[in-house]
PDB file of C-alpha atoms in Angstrom:
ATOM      1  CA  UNK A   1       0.000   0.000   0.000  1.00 91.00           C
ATOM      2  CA  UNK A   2       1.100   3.374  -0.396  1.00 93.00           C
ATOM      3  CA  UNK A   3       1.736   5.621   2.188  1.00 94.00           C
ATOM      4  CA  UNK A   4       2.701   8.789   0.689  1.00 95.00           C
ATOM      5  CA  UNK A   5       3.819  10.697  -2.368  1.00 95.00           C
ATOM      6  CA  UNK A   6       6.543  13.501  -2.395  1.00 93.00           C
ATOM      7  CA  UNK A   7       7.921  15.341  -5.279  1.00 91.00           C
ATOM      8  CA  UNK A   8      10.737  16.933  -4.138  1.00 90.00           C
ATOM      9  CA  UNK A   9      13.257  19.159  -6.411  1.00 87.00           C
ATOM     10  CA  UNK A  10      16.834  19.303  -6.123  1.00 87.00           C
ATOM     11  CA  UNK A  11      17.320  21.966  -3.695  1.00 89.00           C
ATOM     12  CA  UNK A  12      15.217  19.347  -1.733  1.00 88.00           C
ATOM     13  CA  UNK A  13      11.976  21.855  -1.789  1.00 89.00           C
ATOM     14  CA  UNK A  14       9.107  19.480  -1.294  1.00 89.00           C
ATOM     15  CA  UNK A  15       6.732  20.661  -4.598  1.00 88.00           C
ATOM     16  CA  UNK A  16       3.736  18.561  -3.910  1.00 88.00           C
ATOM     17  CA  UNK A  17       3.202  16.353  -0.969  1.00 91.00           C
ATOM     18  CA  UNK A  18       0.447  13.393  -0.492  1.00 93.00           C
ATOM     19  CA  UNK A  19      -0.157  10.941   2.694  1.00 94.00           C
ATOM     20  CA  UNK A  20      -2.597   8.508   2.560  1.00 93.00           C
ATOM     21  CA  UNK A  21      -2.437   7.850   6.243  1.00 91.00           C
ATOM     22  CA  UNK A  22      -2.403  10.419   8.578  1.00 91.00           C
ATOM     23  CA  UNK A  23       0.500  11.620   9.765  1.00 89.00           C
ATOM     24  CA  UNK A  24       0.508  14.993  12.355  1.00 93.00           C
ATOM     25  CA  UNK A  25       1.850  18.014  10.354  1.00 90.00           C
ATOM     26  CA  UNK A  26       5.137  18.376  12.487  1.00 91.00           C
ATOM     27  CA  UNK A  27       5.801  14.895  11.735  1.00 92.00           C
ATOM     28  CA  UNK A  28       5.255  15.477   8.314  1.00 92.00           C
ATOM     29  CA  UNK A  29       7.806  18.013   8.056  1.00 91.00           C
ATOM     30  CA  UNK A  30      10.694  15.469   9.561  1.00 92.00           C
ATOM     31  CA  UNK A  31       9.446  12.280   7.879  1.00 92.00           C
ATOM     32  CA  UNK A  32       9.996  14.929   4.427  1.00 92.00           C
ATOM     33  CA  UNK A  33      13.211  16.154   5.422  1.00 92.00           C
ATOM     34  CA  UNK A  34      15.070  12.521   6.413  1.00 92.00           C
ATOM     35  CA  UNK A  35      13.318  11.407   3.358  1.00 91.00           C
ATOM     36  CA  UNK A  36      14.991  13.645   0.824  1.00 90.00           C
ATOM     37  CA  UNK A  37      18.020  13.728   2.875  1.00 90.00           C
ATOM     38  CA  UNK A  38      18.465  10.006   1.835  1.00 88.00           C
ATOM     39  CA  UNK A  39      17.086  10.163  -1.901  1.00 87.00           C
ATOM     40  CA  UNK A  40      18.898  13.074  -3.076  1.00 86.00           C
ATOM     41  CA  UNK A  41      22.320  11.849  -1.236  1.00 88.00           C
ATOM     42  CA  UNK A  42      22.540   8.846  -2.914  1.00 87.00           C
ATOM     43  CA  UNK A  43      24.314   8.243  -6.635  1.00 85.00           C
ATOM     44  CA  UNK A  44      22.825   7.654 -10.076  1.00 83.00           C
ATOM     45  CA  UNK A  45      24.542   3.962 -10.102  1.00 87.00           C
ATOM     46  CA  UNK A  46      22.437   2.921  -6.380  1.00 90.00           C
ATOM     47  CA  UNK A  47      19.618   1.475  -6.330  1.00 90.00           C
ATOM     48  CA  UNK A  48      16.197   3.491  -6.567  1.00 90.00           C
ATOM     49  CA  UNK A  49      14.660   1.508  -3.643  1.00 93.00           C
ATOM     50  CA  UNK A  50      15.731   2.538   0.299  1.00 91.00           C
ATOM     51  CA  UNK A  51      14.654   0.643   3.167  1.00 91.00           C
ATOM     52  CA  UNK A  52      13.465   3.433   5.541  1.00 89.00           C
ATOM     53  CA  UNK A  53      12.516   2.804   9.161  1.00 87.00           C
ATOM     54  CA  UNK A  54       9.033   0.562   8.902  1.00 87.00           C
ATOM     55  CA  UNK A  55       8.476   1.078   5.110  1.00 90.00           C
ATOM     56  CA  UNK A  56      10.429   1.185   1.928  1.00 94.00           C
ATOM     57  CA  UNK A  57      11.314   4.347  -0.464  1.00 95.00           C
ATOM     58  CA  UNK A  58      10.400   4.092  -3.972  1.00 95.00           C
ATOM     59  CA  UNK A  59      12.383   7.274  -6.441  1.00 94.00           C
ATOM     60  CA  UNK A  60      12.697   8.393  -9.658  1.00 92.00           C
ATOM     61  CA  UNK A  61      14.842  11.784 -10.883  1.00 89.00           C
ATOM     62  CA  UNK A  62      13.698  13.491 -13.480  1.00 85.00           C
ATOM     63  CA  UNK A  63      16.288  16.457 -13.940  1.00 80.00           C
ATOM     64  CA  UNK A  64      15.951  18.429 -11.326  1.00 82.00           C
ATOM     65  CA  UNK A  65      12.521  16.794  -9.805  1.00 86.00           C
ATOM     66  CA  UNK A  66      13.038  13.971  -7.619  1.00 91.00           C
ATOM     67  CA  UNK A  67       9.632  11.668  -7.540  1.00 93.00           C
ATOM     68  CA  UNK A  68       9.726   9.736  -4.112  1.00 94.00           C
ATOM     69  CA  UNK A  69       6.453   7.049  -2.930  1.00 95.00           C
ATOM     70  CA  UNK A  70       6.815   5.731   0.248  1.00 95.00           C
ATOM     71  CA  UNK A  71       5.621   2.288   0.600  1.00 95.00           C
ATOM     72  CA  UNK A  72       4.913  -0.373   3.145  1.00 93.00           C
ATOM     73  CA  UNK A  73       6.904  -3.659   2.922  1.00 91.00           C
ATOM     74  CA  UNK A  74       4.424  -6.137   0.880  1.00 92.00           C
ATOM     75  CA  UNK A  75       4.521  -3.595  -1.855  1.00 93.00           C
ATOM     76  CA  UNK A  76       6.161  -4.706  -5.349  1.00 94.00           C
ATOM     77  CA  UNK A  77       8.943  -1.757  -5.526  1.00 94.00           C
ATOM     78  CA  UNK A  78       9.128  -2.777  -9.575  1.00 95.00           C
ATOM     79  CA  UNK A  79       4.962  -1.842 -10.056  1.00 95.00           C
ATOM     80  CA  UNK A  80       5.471   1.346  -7.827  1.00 96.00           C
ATOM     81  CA  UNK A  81       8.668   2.460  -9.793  1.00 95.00           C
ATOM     82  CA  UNK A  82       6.735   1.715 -13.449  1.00 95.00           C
ATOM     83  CA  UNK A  83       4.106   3.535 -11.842  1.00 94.00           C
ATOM     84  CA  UNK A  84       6.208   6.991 -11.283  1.00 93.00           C
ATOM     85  CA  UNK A  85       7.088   6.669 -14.531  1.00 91.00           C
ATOM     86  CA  UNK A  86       3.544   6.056 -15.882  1.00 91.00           C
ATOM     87  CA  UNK A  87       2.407   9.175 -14.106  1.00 88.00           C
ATOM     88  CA  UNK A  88       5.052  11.581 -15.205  1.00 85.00           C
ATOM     89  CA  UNK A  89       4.523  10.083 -19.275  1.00 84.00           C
ATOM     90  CA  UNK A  90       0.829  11.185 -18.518  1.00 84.00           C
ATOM     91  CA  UNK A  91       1.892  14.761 -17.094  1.00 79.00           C
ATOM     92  CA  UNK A  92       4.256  15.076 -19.855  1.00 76.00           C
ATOM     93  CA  UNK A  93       1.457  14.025 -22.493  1.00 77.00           C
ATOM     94  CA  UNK A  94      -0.838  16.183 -21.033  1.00 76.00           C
ATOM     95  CA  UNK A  95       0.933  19.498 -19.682  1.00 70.00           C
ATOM     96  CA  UNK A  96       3.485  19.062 -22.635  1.00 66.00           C
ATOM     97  CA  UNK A  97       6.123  19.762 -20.447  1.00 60.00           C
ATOM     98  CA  UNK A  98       6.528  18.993 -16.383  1.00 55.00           C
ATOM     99  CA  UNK A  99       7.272  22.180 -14.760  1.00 56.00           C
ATOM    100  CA  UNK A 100       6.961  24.408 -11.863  1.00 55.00           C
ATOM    101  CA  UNK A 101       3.462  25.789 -12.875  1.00 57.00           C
ATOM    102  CA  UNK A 102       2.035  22.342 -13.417  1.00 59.00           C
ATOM    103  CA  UNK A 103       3.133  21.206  -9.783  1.00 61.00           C
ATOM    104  CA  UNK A 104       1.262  24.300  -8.655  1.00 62.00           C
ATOM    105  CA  UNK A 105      -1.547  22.896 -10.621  1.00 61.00           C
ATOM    106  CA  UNK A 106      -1.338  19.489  -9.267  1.00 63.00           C
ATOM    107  CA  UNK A 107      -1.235  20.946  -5.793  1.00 61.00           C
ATOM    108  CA  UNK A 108      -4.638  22.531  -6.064  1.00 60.00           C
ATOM    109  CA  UNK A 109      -6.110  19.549  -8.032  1.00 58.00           C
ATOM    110  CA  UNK A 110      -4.488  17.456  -5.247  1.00 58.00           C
ATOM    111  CA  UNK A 111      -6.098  19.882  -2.455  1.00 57.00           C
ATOM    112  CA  UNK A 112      -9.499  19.865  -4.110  1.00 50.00           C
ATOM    113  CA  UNK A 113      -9.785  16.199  -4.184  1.00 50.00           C
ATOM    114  CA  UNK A 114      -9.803  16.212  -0.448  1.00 50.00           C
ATOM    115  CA  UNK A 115     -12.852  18.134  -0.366  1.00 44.00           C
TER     116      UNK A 115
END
């Protein structure tokens, strides 16, 4: 199952955030920052999965916007990686381009789906 969704960028700027659990917002804010501290540290030749406290990290860069889905253990990290890249193919296709402005976009899309 997933737990959350972070796109991050490389300054390590969380863009767009999504938990589907709750998590308090301080906790949030930690959970984000030890998360990007260990995606963006690692090299291009490491693996894209990271075994992180009870769950597993799941990343993907694309140039300077780091897609990272946190996971719990029984997930397939192979489906979940296809999966970032399946959902940034459909932003691409749609926005024509993955920028800034479209993460805005997504965050109020994103925002109004809680409603």
């Amino acid at each position: 199952m997933i737990k959350f969704f972070l796109m991050v960028n490389k300054q390590g700027q969380t863009r767009l955030s999504r938990y589907y659990e709750h998590v308090e917002i301080n906790k949030r804010t930690v959970l984000e920052a030890e998360v990007i501290k260990n995606c963006l540290s690692r090299s291009k030749d490491e693996c894209s999965f990271v075994e992180y406290k009870d769950f597993k990290l799941v990343y993907r860069q694309y140039a300077a916007l780091f897609i990272v889905v946190g996971i719990d253990q029984t997930e397939n990290e192979m489906a979940v990686y296809e999966l970032i890249h399946n959902f940034v193919e459909v932003l691409d296709k749609y926005f024509s381009r993955v920028v800034s402005e479209t993460l805005n976009l997504l965050q109020n899309v994103f925002s109004l789906s809680k409603l």
